[in-house]
Every structure is written in C-alpha cells, then in structure tokens.
C-alpha cells in the first residue's frame, strides 16, 4: 500500500508488529491509497532456514549508496555490510565493515537521474549486500516490513526518508566544539546498584565496565537520574560513550549474541539499539530538567522507548 507521495509499504507473510517493533519510523504511517499498477521497484521476501530476508532488483547502470557509518567507498555497488554495532578501534573488527551504528537502508540513483530508496525495518543482526543487479538484506530474525521510496531525484528520496523517520532537532552552536571526554562514576556501588541478576562486565576503552540494560525500566530510571547534578552546574549536553556496546575482550569486540535484554523480553535484536536507547533516556532526563530546551525531542524519545518493553 502507499503511505505517502512515492512511498510504498510492503508487509510479508508472517509479519508481527508486536514481535518486531520499529525503531526507525516516526509514528505509524497512514495508508494513502493502493499500490499503482506496475509499481517498481518491488521487494521480494524470503525465508532461509527460518531466517527472514528481502531483496530488490536493481536496474542496469544504477549507482548504489547507503548502508550507514562504515568504511569503504561512497559508491556501494559490490559491497557487503554487517549490521551489528561495535566500536572498531583502528578498524580492527571486520576491517571496519561494521562500526558504531547499523543502517538497513540503501538508495539507488538510475542513469536518468531518478532515484529510489529501500528501508528494511528490522533491528535484527543482518548482512546487507549490494551488486549491480540486486540489493539484499539477510537477517537472523523474523519477517520484517520494507518501505520503498521512488521519486524524481536523490534529494527527493532523502526527503521521503525523513518523512518516515523524522528529522533530528537543530544542534546548539556550542555542540560544534568545546567537548570534554570523561568516564566513570564513584563509588562503584553507584554502578552496580541497578543489578537485577547477573551483570555483564566487559573491558572498554575506559577500562573494566558494567553495562546497563537500557531496555529495562529500572535501568532507565537509574540512568535518567544521573544528570541532575551535571545540569545544575550549567552543563547543557552530555556525550554518552561505549554504547555500541564497545567491548575489547570478546572475539566479536561487542556483547555476546546470547546476552539477554530483559526489558525487551529477551530479544537479541535490541543489541544495536543500546546506543540510541541510552541517548533517548538522556534526552528525556535533560528535558525534564530543562523543559523548554528539548521538549519536541523528548516526546519522540518517549515514543521510541515505549517500544523497548
């Protein structure tokens, strides 16, 4: 079905929105009409050993872009990207083919200048590959929906993406510089007081660290309570680090895949949402302390966090 100008939503058999909530879409889009006859591009859904995937055929001569914050050329034809967050110091993990964020998105620019984009709406661990003939995302999870944007130019496609995901608030001028990087809290009892079961410990760039489960309401409340004293001294913003999660002493340089996210009903696909969840909680806390500074951003943050648990 169509959900906007040149924006189509495709839902596969077996899709269950309760089991695979969206962290990408800024509110559920409303249906605006049926899919036009002969609509292209049209995704194909499949299951491979019970794991969901989707692909999209690419017209001859199309230039592909996207895939998020990873190394490699701007042109993505003939590339493979792993969607599983980690802090890859000196690009030591998979040669930098996966870094701090995971973006299941690709855009194609045709030879006539028109363009299309495809958003695979899943946070499960996945591999995003692109050739001159096809864009393909193979996940390790359950069926997911796909959004396809088809418009007259790359700029128009990006605007369509923003219509789906929303836009970030304008950053304050001071955020362009004057950063201070610090870490750790004292005493250690403040770090471990949120424990509810066995903690996960790992070696990050600050050293030994315990990692909160940002899908857990108790952990969210604890994290939100850390900002009052900072804001009271005149600090306007906070940089959350090591949240990919970044861990040095594991083979994968991040959390093991069998770690349980309790607030997310034990769903492993929430791994790559640790970063955004910690930041959203921070925004909510700062908005409460400075209500006029970031109210609109806080409302969006609350909407997203409700899908975590």
PDB file of C-alpha atoms in Angstrom:
ATOM      1  CA  UNK A   1       0.000   0.000   0.000  1.00  0.00           C
ATOM      2  CA  UNK A   2       1.029   3.642  -0.441  1.00  0.00           C
ATOM      3  CA  UNK A   3       1.797   5.622   2.716  1.00  0.00           C
ATOM      4  CA  UNK A   4       2.974   8.880   1.167  1.00  0.00           C
ATOM      5  CA  UNK A   5       3.972  10.533  -2.086  1.00  0.00           C
ATOM      6  CA  UNK A   6       6.058   7.923  -3.854  1.00  0.00           C
ATOM      7  CA  UNK A   7       6.365   5.877  -0.631  1.00  0.00           C
ATOM      8  CA  UNK A   8       5.136   2.273  -0.503  1.00  0.00           C
ATOM      9  CA  UNK A   9       4.954  -0.113   2.445  1.00  0.00           C
ATOM     10  CA  UNK A  10       5.335  -3.862   1.853  1.00  0.00           C
ATOM     11  CA  UNK A  11       4.392  -6.403   4.537  1.00  0.00           C
ATOM     12  CA  UNK A  12       5.436 -10.061   4.226  1.00  0.00           C
ATOM     13  CA  UNK A  13       3.549 -13.147   5.320  1.00  0.00           C
ATOM     14  CA  UNK A  14       4.196 -13.860   8.999  1.00  0.00           C
ATOM     15  CA  UNK A  15       4.940 -10.240   9.930  1.00  0.00           C
ATOM     16  CA  UNK A  16       4.019  -9.453  13.553  1.00  0.00           C
ATOM     17  CA  UNK A  17       4.466  -5.829  14.628  1.00  0.00           C
ATOM     18  CA  UNK A  18       4.314  -6.836  18.307  1.00  0.00           C
ATOM     19  CA  UNK A  19       7.373  -9.062  17.936  1.00  0.00           C
ATOM     20  CA  UNK A  20       9.443  -6.720  15.763  1.00  0.00           C
ATOM     21  CA  UNK A  21       8.671  -3.110  16.781  1.00  0.00           C
ATOM     22  CA  UNK A  22      10.065  -0.327  14.631  1.00  0.00           C
ATOM     23  CA  UNK A  23      12.846   1.884  15.932  1.00  0.00           C
ATOM     24  CA  UNK A  24      13.095   3.727  12.619  1.00  0.00           C
ATOM     25  CA  UNK A  25       9.642   5.088  11.842  1.00  0.00           C
ATOM     26  CA  UNK A  26       8.385   8.325  13.409  1.00  0.00           C
ATOM     27  CA  UNK A  27       4.852   7.144  14.090  1.00  0.00           C
ATOM     28  CA  UNK A  28       2.921   4.627  12.041  1.00  0.00           C
ATOM     29  CA  UNK A  29       2.306   5.980   8.528  1.00  0.00           C
ATOM     30  CA  UNK A  30      -1.277   6.208   7.310  1.00  0.00           C
ATOM     31  CA  UNK A  31      -2.407   4.475   4.152  1.00  0.00           C
ATOM     32  CA  UNK A  32      -2.958   6.933   1.299  1.00  0.00           C
ATOM     33  CA  UNK A  33      -4.001   4.521  -1.431  1.00  0.00           C
ATOM     34  CA  UNK A  34      -3.344   1.280  -3.246  1.00  0.00           C
ATOM     35  CA  UNK A  35      -0.089   0.446  -4.936  1.00  0.00           C
ATOM     36  CA  UNK A  36      -0.174   1.809  -8.518  1.00  0.00           C
ATOM     37  CA  UNK A  37      -0.373  -0.833 -11.234  1.00  0.00           C
ATOM     38  CA  UNK A  38       3.079  -1.812 -12.446  1.00  0.00           C
ATOM     39  CA  UNK A  39       4.834  -0.208  -9.463  1.00  0.00           C
ATOM     40  CA  UNK A  40       8.572  -0.700  -9.421  1.00  0.00           C
ATOM     41  CA  UNK A  41      10.775  -1.331  -7.515  1.00  0.00           C
ATOM     42  CA  UNK A  42       9.064  -4.250  -5.804  1.00  0.00           C
ATOM     43  CA  UNK A  43      10.820  -6.183  -2.977  1.00  0.00           C
ATOM     44  CA  UNK A  44      10.843  -9.956  -2.701  1.00  0.00           C
ATOM     45  CA  UNK A  45      10.605 -11.563   0.749  1.00  0.00           C
ATOM     46  CA  UNK A  46      12.059 -14.947   1.617  1.00  0.00           C
ATOM     47  CA  UNK A  47      12.986 -17.286   4.471  1.00  0.00           C
ATOM     48  CA  UNK A  48      16.377 -19.004   4.593  1.00  0.00           C
ATOM     49  CA  UNK A  49      16.424 -21.747   7.254  1.00  0.00           C
ATOM     50  CA  UNK A  50      13.684 -19.871   9.058  1.00  0.00           C
ATOM     51  CA  UNK A  51      15.526 -16.542   8.982  1.00  0.00           C
ATOM     52  CA  UNK A  52      13.890 -13.635   7.173  1.00  0.00           C
ATOM     53  CA  UNK A  53      15.322 -11.678   4.282  1.00  0.00           C
ATOM     54  CA  UNK A  54      14.285  -9.336   1.492  1.00  0.00           C
ATOM     55  CA  UNK A  55      15.790  -8.310  -1.823  1.00  0.00           C
ATOM     56  CA  UNK A  56      15.216  -5.719  -4.523  1.00  0.00           C
ATOM     57  CA  UNK A  57      16.249  -5.934  -8.162  1.00  0.00           C
ATOM     58  CA  UNK A  58      18.341  -3.018  -9.404  1.00  0.00           C
ATOM     59  CA  UNK A  59      18.013  -1.532 -12.924  1.00  0.00           C
ATOM     60  CA  UNK A  60      21.100  -1.687 -15.116  1.00  0.00           C
ATOM     61  CA  UNK A  61      23.525   1.184 -14.564  1.00  0.00           C
ATOM     62  CA  UNK A  62      22.172   2.112 -11.121  1.00  0.00           C
ATOM     63  CA  UNK A  63      24.586   3.647  -8.592  1.00  0.00           C
ATOM     64  CA  UNK A  64      24.002   2.490  -5.009  1.00  0.00           C
ATOM     65  CA  UNK A  65      24.648   4.422  -1.795  1.00  0.00           C
ATOM     66  CA  UNK A  66      23.914   3.996   1.908  1.00  0.00           C
ATOM     67  CA  UNK A  67      24.399   1.302   4.499  1.00  0.00           C
ATOM     68  CA  UNK A  68      25.370   3.669   7.277  1.00  0.00           C
ATOM     69  CA  UNK A  69      28.532   4.508   9.137  1.00  0.00           C
ATOM     70  CA  UNK A  70      31.073   2.014   7.781  1.00  0.00           C
ATOM     71  CA  UNK A  71      34.345   2.150   5.902  1.00  0.00           C
ATOM     72  CA  UNK A  72      34.671   1.867   2.164  1.00  0.00           C
ATOM     73  CA  UNK A  73      33.838   3.941  -0.900  1.00  0.00           C
ATOM     74  CA  UNK A  74      30.790   6.157  -1.193  1.00  0.00           C
ATOM     75  CA  UNK A  75      29.583   4.008  -4.084  1.00  0.00           C
ATOM     76  CA  UNK A  76      28.230   0.778  -2.586  1.00  0.00           C
ATOM     77  CA  UNK A  77      27.866  -1.405  -5.677  1.00  0.00           C
ATOM     78  CA  UNK A  78      29.528  -4.744  -4.935  1.00  0.00           C
ATOM     79  CA  UNK A  79      29.828  -4.297  -1.163  1.00  0.00           C
ATOM     80  CA  UNK A  80      28.723  -6.278   1.899  1.00  0.00           C
ATOM     81  CA  UNK A  81      27.965  -4.617   5.239  1.00  0.00           C
ATOM     82  CA  UNK A  82      27.380  -6.345   8.575  1.00  0.00           C
ATOM     83  CA  UNK A  83      24.648  -4.709  10.648  1.00  0.00           C
ATOM     84  CA  UNK A  84      25.801  -5.370  14.219  1.00  0.00           C
ATOM     85  CA  UNK A  85      27.141  -2.443  16.235  1.00  0.00           C
ATOM     86  CA  UNK A  86      30.624  -2.278  17.683  1.00  0.00           C
ATOM     87  CA  UNK A  87      33.341   0.268  18.397  1.00  0.00           C
ATOM     88  CA  UNK A  88      36.045  -0.851  15.994  1.00  0.00           C
ATOM     89  CA  UNK A  89      39.241   0.773  17.238  1.00  0.00           C
ATOM     90  CA  UNK A  90      41.583   1.408  14.283  1.00  0.00           C
ATOM     91  CA  UNK A  91      39.046  -0.530  12.172  1.00  0.00           C
ATOM     92  CA  UNK A  92      40.292  -3.725  13.800  1.00  0.00           C
ATOM     93  CA  UNK A  93      36.930  -5.525  13.655  1.00  0.00           C
ATOM     94  CA  UNK A  94      35.987  -6.866  10.208  1.00  0.00           C
ATOM     95  CA  UNK A  95      38.151  -4.156   8.632  1.00  0.00           C
ATOM     96  CA  UNK A  96      35.667  -1.509   9.659  1.00  0.00           C
ATOM     97  CA  UNK A  97      32.767  -3.011   7.725  1.00  0.00           C
ATOM     98  CA  UNK A  98      30.668  -2.519  10.856  1.00  0.00           C
ATOM     99  CA  UNK A  99      31.039   0.378  13.258  1.00  0.00           C
ATOM    100  CA  UNK A 100      29.036   2.416  15.729  1.00  0.00           C
ATOM    101  CA  UNK A 101      25.626   2.343  14.062  1.00  0.00           C
ATOM    102  CA  UNK A 102      23.580  -0.001  11.879  1.00  0.00           C
ATOM    103  CA  UNK A 103      21.537   1.425   8.993  1.00  0.00           C
ATOM    104  CA  UNK A 104      19.467  -1.067   6.953  1.00  0.00           C
ATOM    105  CA  UNK A 105      18.979   1.463   4.149  1.00  0.00           C
ATOM    106  CA  UNK A 106      20.156   1.765   0.553  1.00  0.00           C
ATOM    107  CA  UNK A 107      19.497   4.335  -2.152  1.00  0.00           C
ATOM    108  CA  UNK A 108      19.807   3.790  -5.884  1.00  0.00           C
ATOM    109  CA  UNK A 109      20.305   6.509  -8.496  1.00  0.00           C
ATOM    110  CA  UNK A 110      19.274   5.486 -12.010  1.00  0.00           C
ATOM    111  CA  UNK A 111      21.013   6.596 -15.198  1.00  0.00           C
ATOM    112  CA  UNK A 112      18.229   9.131 -15.894  1.00  0.00           C
ATOM    113  CA  UNK A 113      18.737  10.811 -12.508  1.00  0.00           C
ATOM    114  CA  UNK A 114      15.627   9.424 -10.842  1.00  0.00           C
ATOM    115  CA  UNK A 115      16.166   7.553  -7.612  1.00  0.00           C
ATOM    116  CA  UNK A 116      14.710   5.049  -5.184  1.00  0.00           C
ATOM    117  CA  UNK A 117      15.406   4.030  -1.620  1.00  0.00           C
ATOM    118  CA  UNK A 118      14.698   0.905   0.412  1.00  0.00           C
ATOM    119  CA  UNK A 119      14.407   0.759   4.197  1.00  0.00           C
ATOM    120  CA  UNK A 120      14.455  -2.725   5.744  1.00  0.00           C
ATOM    121  CA  UNK A 121      12.576  -2.116   9.005  1.00  0.00           C
ATOM    122  CA  UNK A 122      14.401  -4.561  11.280  1.00  0.00           C
ATOM    123  CA  UNK A 123      16.946  -4.293  14.074  1.00  0.00           C
ATOM    124  CA  UNK A 124      17.987  -7.941  13.948  1.00  0.00           C
ATOM    125  CA  UNK A 125      21.588  -8.797  13.174  1.00  0.00           C
ATOM    126  CA  UNK A 126      21.873  -8.843   9.398  1.00  0.00           C
ATOM    127  CA  UNK A 127      24.073  -8.688   6.317  1.00  0.00           C
ATOM    128  CA  UNK A 128      23.322  -6.003   3.739  1.00  0.00           C
ATOM    129  CA  UNK A 129      24.817  -6.711   0.333  1.00  0.00           C
ATOM    130  CA  UNK A 130      24.552  -4.926  -2.973  1.00  0.00           C
ATOM    131  CA  UNK A 131      25.558  -5.817  -6.507  1.00  0.00           C
ATOM    132  CA  UNK A 132      24.883  -4.201  -9.865  1.00  0.00           C
ATOM    133  CA  UNK A 133      21.763  -6.372 -10.078  1.00  0.00           C
ATOM    134  CA  UNK A 134      20.331  -6.595  -6.565  1.00  0.00           C
ATOM    135  CA  UNK A 135      20.130  -5.202  -3.031  1.00  0.00           C
ATOM    136  CA  UNK A 136      19.702  -7.929  -0.418  1.00  0.00           C
ATOM    137  CA  UNK A 137      19.310  -7.982   3.352  1.00  0.00           C
ATOM    138  CA  UNK A 138      19.616 -11.325   5.137  1.00  0.00           C
ATOM    139  CA  UNK A 139      18.618 -11.091   8.781  1.00  0.00           C
ATOM    140  CA  UNK A 140      18.931 -13.585  11.594  1.00  0.00           C
ATOM    141  CA  UNK A 141      15.424 -12.876  12.776  1.00  0.00           C
ATOM    142  CA  UNK A 142      11.733 -12.919  11.963  1.00  0.00           C
ATOM    143  CA  UNK A 143       9.856 -11.386   8.989  1.00  0.00           C
ATOM    144  CA  UNK A 144      10.042  -7.607   8.717  1.00  0.00           C
ATOM    145  CA  UNK A 145       8.368  -4.981   6.584  1.00  0.00           C
ATOM    146  CA  UNK A 146      10.021  -2.897   3.888  1.00  0.00           C
ATOM    147  CA  UNK A 147       9.488   0.685   2.775  1.00  0.00           C
ATOM    148  CA  UNK A 148      10.346   1.701  -0.784  1.00  0.00           C
ATOM    149  CA  UNK A 149      10.604   5.336  -1.891  1.00  0.00           C
ATOM    150  CA  UNK A 150      10.550   6.127  -5.616  1.00  0.00           C
ATOM    151  CA  UNK A 151      10.954   9.773  -6.614  1.00  0.00           C
ATOM    152  CA  UNK A 152      12.413  12.128  -9.196  1.00  0.00           C
ATOM    153  CA  UNK A 153      15.825  12.689  -7.602  1.00  0.00           C
ATOM    154  CA  UNK A 154      18.145  11.535  -4.774  1.00  0.00           C
ATOM    155  CA  UNK A 155      17.275  14.686  -2.848  1.00  0.00           C
ATOM    156  CA  UNK A 156      13.572  13.871  -3.087  1.00  0.00           C
ATOM    157  CA  UNK A 157      14.209  10.302  -1.910  1.00  0.00           C
ATOM    158  CA  UNK A 158      16.096  11.553   1.146  1.00  0.00           C
ATOM    159  CA  UNK A 159      13.215  13.907   1.923  1.00  0.00           C
ATOM    160  CA  UNK A 160      10.917  10.903   1.703  1.00  0.00           C
ATOM    161  CA  UNK A 161      13.111   9.023   4.149  1.00  0.00           C
ATOM    162  CA  UNK A 162      12.875  11.978   6.541  1.00  0.00           C
ATOM    163  CA  UNK A 163       9.084  11.866   6.225  1.00  0.00           C
ATOM    164  CA  UNK A 164       9.217   8.292   7.515  1.00  0.00           C
ATOM    165  CA  UNK A 165      11.891   8.580  10.194  1.00  0.00           C
ATOM    166  CA  UNK A 166      11.515  12.185  11.287  1.00  0.00           C
ATOM    167  CA  UNK A 167      14.367  14.656  11.491  1.00  0.00           C
ATOM    168  CA  UNK A 168      16.787  15.418  14.281  1.00  0.00           C
ATOM    169  CA  UNK A 169      16.486  18.754  16.108  1.00  0.00           C
ATOM    170  CA  UNK A 170      18.903  21.514  15.146  1.00  0.00           C
ATOM    171  CA  UNK A 171      22.045  21.159  17.237  1.00  0.00           C
ATOM    172  CA  UNK A 172      23.086  24.050  19.506  1.00  0.00           C
ATOM    173  CA  UNK A 173      26.028  26.145  18.341  1.00  0.00           C
ATOM    174  CA  UNK A 174      28.159  25.082  21.312  1.00  0.00           C
ATOM    175  CA  UNK A 175      27.960  21.450  20.155  1.00  0.00           C
ATOM    176  CA  UNK A 176      30.327  22.304  17.285  1.00  0.00           C
ATOM    177  CA  UNK A 177      33.210  22.358  19.757  1.00  0.00           C
ATOM    178  CA  UNK A 178      34.293  22.526  23.409  1.00  0.00           C
ATOM    179  CA  UNK A 179      33.838  18.839  24.150  1.00  0.00           C
ATOM    180  CA  UNK A 180      35.267  17.233  27.265  1.00  0.00           C
ATOM    181  CA  UNK A 181      35.650  13.451  27.419  1.00  0.00           C
ATOM    182  CA  UNK A 182      35.451  11.843  30.857  1.00  0.00           C
ATOM    183  CA  UNK A 183      34.310   8.491  32.188  1.00  0.00           C
ATOM    184  CA  UNK A 184      33.444   6.501  35.322  1.00  0.00           C
ATOM    185  CA  UNK A 185      31.465   7.222  38.461  1.00  0.00           C
ATOM    186  CA  UNK A 186      32.464   6.888  42.092  1.00  0.00           C
ATOM    187  CA  UNK A 187      31.942   4.859  44.177  1.00  0.00           C
ATOM    188  CA  UNK A 188      31.448   1.540  42.414  1.00  0.00           C
ATOM    189  CA  UNK A 189      28.212   0.997  44.356  1.00  0.00           C
ATOM    190  CA  UNK A 190      26.558   3.563  42.065  1.00  0.00           C
ATOM    191  CA  UNK A 191      27.412   1.442  39.066  1.00  0.00           C
ATOM    192  CA  UNK A 192      26.181  -1.856  40.458  1.00  0.00           C
ATOM    193  CA  UNK A 193      23.056  -0.630  42.250  1.00  0.00           C
ATOM    194  CA  UNK A 194      20.884  -1.369  39.211  1.00  0.00           C
ATOM    195  CA  UNK A 195      21.855  -5.022  39.189  1.00  0.00           C
ATOM    196  CA  UNK A 196      18.941  -7.399  38.945  1.00  0.00           C
ATOM    197  CA  UNK A 197      20.517 -10.727  38.141  1.00  0.00           C
ATOM    198  CA  UNK A 198      23.993 -11.316  36.791  1.00  0.00           C
ATOM    199  CA  UNK A 199      25.730  -8.206  35.479  1.00  0.00           C
ATOM    200  CA  UNK A 200      27.567  -8.155  32.208  1.00  0.00           C
ATOM    201  CA  UNK A 201      31.118  -6.894  32.573  1.00  0.00           C
ATOM    202  CA  UNK A 202      33.495  -6.071  29.766  1.00  0.00           C
ATOM    203  CA  UNK A 203      36.725  -4.243  29.064  1.00  0.00           C
ATOM    204  CA  UNK A 204      36.048  -0.979  27.208  1.00  0.00           C
ATOM    205  CA  UNK A 205      38.324   1.926  26.410  1.00  0.00           C
ATOM    206  CA  UNK A 206      37.832   3.417  29.922  1.00  0.00           C
ATOM    207  CA  UNK A 207      38.764   0.012  31.414  1.00  0.00           C
ATOM    208  CA  UNK A 208      36.573  -2.518  33.220  1.00  0.00           C
ATOM    209  CA  UNK A 209      32.913  -1.584  32.860  1.00  0.00           C
ATOM    210  CA  UNK A 210      29.448  -2.829  33.788  1.00  0.00           C
ATOM    211  CA  UNK A 211      26.821  -2.337  31.077  1.00  0.00           C
ATOM    212  CA  UNK A 212      23.254  -1.277  31.932  1.00  0.00           C
ATOM    213  CA  UNK A 213      20.372  -2.955  30.113  1.00  0.00           C
ATOM    214  CA  UNK A 214      18.736   0.110  28.596  1.00  0.00           C
ATOM    215  CA  UNK A 215      15.580  -1.840  27.741  1.00  0.00           C
ATOM    216  CA  UNK A 216      14.912  -2.377  31.466  1.00  0.00           C
ATOM    217  CA  UNK A 217      12.729   0.314  33.135  1.00  0.00           C
ATOM    218  CA  UNK A 218      14.755   0.109  36.354  1.00  0.00           C
ATOM    219  CA  UNK A 219      17.971   0.751  34.470  1.00  0.00           C
ATOM    220  CA  UNK A 220      16.334   3.583  32.523  1.00  0.00           C
ATOM    221  CA  UNK A 221      15.277   5.295  35.748  1.00  0.00           C
ATOM    222  CA  UNK A 222      18.762   4.931  37.208  1.00  0.00           C
ATOM    223  CA  UNK A 223      20.409   6.304  34.084  1.00  0.00           C
ATOM    224  CA  UNK A 224      17.991   9.243  33.898  1.00  0.00           C
ATOM    225  CA  UNK A 225      18.796  10.150  37.497  1.00  0.00           C
ATOM    226  CA  UNK A 226      22.486  10.740  36.765  1.00  0.00           C
ATOM    227  CA  UNK A 227      22.040  14.123  35.083  1.00  0.00           C
ATOM    228  CA  UNK A 228      20.627  16.381  37.790  1.00  0.00           C
ATOM    229  CA  UNK A 229      23.959  17.417  39.295  1.00  0.00           C
ATOM    230  CA  UNK A 230      25.542  17.967  35.882  1.00  0.00           C
ATOM    231  CA  UNK A 231      22.719  20.197  34.649  1.00  0.00           C
ATOM    232  CA  UNK A 232      22.751  22.124  37.938  1.00  0.00           C
ATOM    233  CA  UNK A 233      26.345  23.203  37.283  1.00  0.00           C
ATOM    234  CA  UNK A 234      25.445  24.691  33.911  1.00  0.00           C
ATOM    235  CA  UNK A 235      26.285  21.771  31.623  1.00  0.00           C
ATOM    236  CA  UNK A 236      23.970  21.772  28.608  1.00  0.00           C
ATOM    237  CA  UNK A 237      24.733  18.432  26.981  1.00  0.00           C
ATOM    238  CA  UNK A 238      26.287  15.039  27.640  1.00  0.00           C
ATOM    239  CA  UNK A 239      28.204  12.663  25.401  1.00  0.00           C
ATOM    240  CA  UNK A 240      27.311   9.015  26.039  1.00  0.00           C
ATOM    241  CA  UNK A 241      30.210   6.745  25.124  1.00  0.00           C
ATOM    242  CA  UNK A 242      30.958   2.984  24.901  1.00  0.00           C
ATOM    243  CA  UNK A 243      27.327   2.358  23.995  1.00  0.00           C
ATOM    244  CA  UNK A 244      27.653   0.405  20.745  1.00  0.00           C
ATOM    245  CA  UNK A 245      28.299  -1.631  23.062  1.00  0.00           C
ATOM    246  CA  UNK A 246      32.119  -1.387  22.744  1.00  0.00           C
ATOM    247  CA  UNK A 247      33.966  -4.257  24.449  1.00  0.00           C
ATOM    248  CA  UNK A 248      37.624  -5.132  23.894  1.00  0.00           C
ATOM    249  CA  UNK A 249      37.939  -8.555  25.498  1.00  0.00           C
ATOM    250  CA  UNK A 250      35.461 -10.531  23.373  1.00  0.00           C
ATOM    251  CA  UNK A 251      36.162 -12.093  19.961  1.00  0.00           C
ATOM    252  CA  UNK A 252      33.413 -10.001  18.384  1.00  0.00           C
ATOM    253  CA  UNK A 253      34.506  -6.774  20.142  1.00  0.00           C
ATOM    254  CA  UNK A 254      30.993  -6.310  21.453  1.00  0.00           C
ATOM    255  CA  UNK A 255      28.499  -8.190  23.653  1.00  0.00           C
ATOM    256  CA  UNK A 256      27.975 -11.922  23.074  1.00  0.00           C
ATOM    257  CA  UNK A 257      24.926 -12.636  20.958  1.00  0.00           C
ATOM    258  CA  UNK A 258      23.279 -14.666  23.731  1.00  0.00           C
ATOM    259  CA  UNK A 259      23.109 -11.710  26.141  1.00  0.00           C
ATOM    260  CA  UNK A 260      19.548 -11.180  27.350  1.00  0.00           C
ATOM    261  CA  UNK A 261      17.812  -7.786  27.177  1.00  0.00           C
ATOM    262  CA  UNK A 262      15.276  -8.234  29.942  1.00  0.00           C
ATOM    263  CA  UNK A 263      13.074  -5.244  29.240  1.00  0.00           C
ATOM    264  CA  UNK A 264      12.836  -6.356  25.631  1.00  0.00           C
ATOM    265  CA  UNK A 265      11.523  -9.783  26.603  1.00  0.00           C
ATOM    266  CA  UNK A 266      14.933 -11.287  25.951  1.00  0.00           C
ATOM    267  CA  UNK A 267      15.021 -10.208  22.309  1.00  0.00           C
ATOM    268  CA  UNK A 268      18.591 -10.311  20.954  1.00  0.00           C
ATOM    269  CA  UNK A 269      17.871  -7.868  18.122  1.00  0.00           C
ATOM    270  CA  UNK A 270      17.891  -4.987  20.644  1.00  0.00           C
ATOM    271  CA  UNK A 271      21.702  -5.146  20.718  1.00  0.00           C
ATOM    272  CA  UNK A 272      22.089  -2.461  18.065  1.00  0.00           C
ATOM    273  CA  UNK A 273      19.583  -0.210  19.849  1.00  0.00           C
ATOM    274  CA  UNK A 274      21.676   0.148  23.005  1.00  0.00           C
ATOM    275  CA  UNK A 275      23.228   3.366  21.733  1.00  0.00           C
ATOM    276  CA  UNK A 276      20.003   5.090  20.747  1.00  0.00           C
ATOM    277  CA  UNK A 277      18.226   3.902  23.899  1.00  0.00           C
ATOM    278  CA  UNK A 278      20.847   5.395  26.231  1.00  0.00           C
ATOM    279  CA  UNK A 279      20.733   8.679  24.318  1.00  0.00           C
ATOM    280  CA  UNK A 280      16.932   8.814  24.315  1.00  0.00           C
ATOM    281  CA  UNK A 281      16.855   8.304  28.070  1.00  0.00           C
ATOM    282  CA  UNK A 282      19.393  11.109  28.414  1.00  0.00           C
ATOM    283  CA  UNK A 283      17.227  13.415  26.299  1.00  0.00           C
ATOM    284  CA  UNK A 284      14.171  12.675  28.443  1.00  0.00           C
ATOM    285  CA  UNK A 285      16.107  13.399  31.625  1.00  0.00           C
ATOM    286  CA  UNK A 286      17.591  16.641  30.315  1.00  0.00           C
ATOM    287  CA  UNK A 287      14.193  17.735  29.000  1.00  0.00           C
ATOM    288  CA  UNK A 288      12.719  17.225  32.461  1.00  0.00           C
ATOM    289  CA  UNK A 289      15.457  19.377  33.960  1.00  0.00           C
ATOM    290  CA  UNK A 290      15.400  21.912  31.101  1.00  0.00           C
ATOM    291  CA  UNK A 291      11.843  21.558  29.779  1.00  0.00           C
ATOM    292  CA  UNK A 292      11.984  24.315  27.192  1.00  0.00           C
ATOM    293  CA  UNK A 293      15.279  23.211  25.684  1.00  0.00           C
ATOM    294  CA  UNK A 294      14.333  19.928  24.040  1.00  0.00           C
ATOM    295  CA  UNK A 295      10.620  19.227  24.523  1.00  0.00           C
ATOM    296  CA  UNK A 296       9.868  18.016  20.988  1.00  0.00           C
ATOM    297  CA  UNK A 297      12.890  15.725  21.003  1.00  0.00           C
ATOM    298  CA  UNK A 298      11.851  14.331  24.379  1.00  0.00           C
ATOM    299  CA  UNK A 299       8.367  13.461  23.149  1.00  0.00           C
ATOM    300  CA  UNK A 300       9.847  11.488  20.236  1.00  0.00           C
ATOM    301  CA  UNK A 301      12.259   9.780  22.663  1.00  0.00           C
ATOM    302  CA  UNK A 302       9.399   8.685  24.917  1.00  0.00           C
ATOM    303  CA  UNK A 303       7.530   7.229  21.936  1.00  0.00           C
ATOM    304  CA  UNK A 304      10.527   5.159  20.879  1.00  0.00           C
ATOM    305  CA  UNK A 305      11.364   3.921  24.391  1.00  0.00           C
ATOM    306  CA  UNK A 306       7.817   2.595  24.842  1.00  0.00           C
ATOM    307  CA  UNK A 307       8.584   0.001  22.178  1.00  0.00           C
ATOM    308  CA  UNK A 308      11.531  -1.374  24.168  1.00  0.00           C
ATOM    309  CA  UNK A 309       9.470  -3.166  26.798  1.00  0.00           C
TER     310      UNK A 309
END
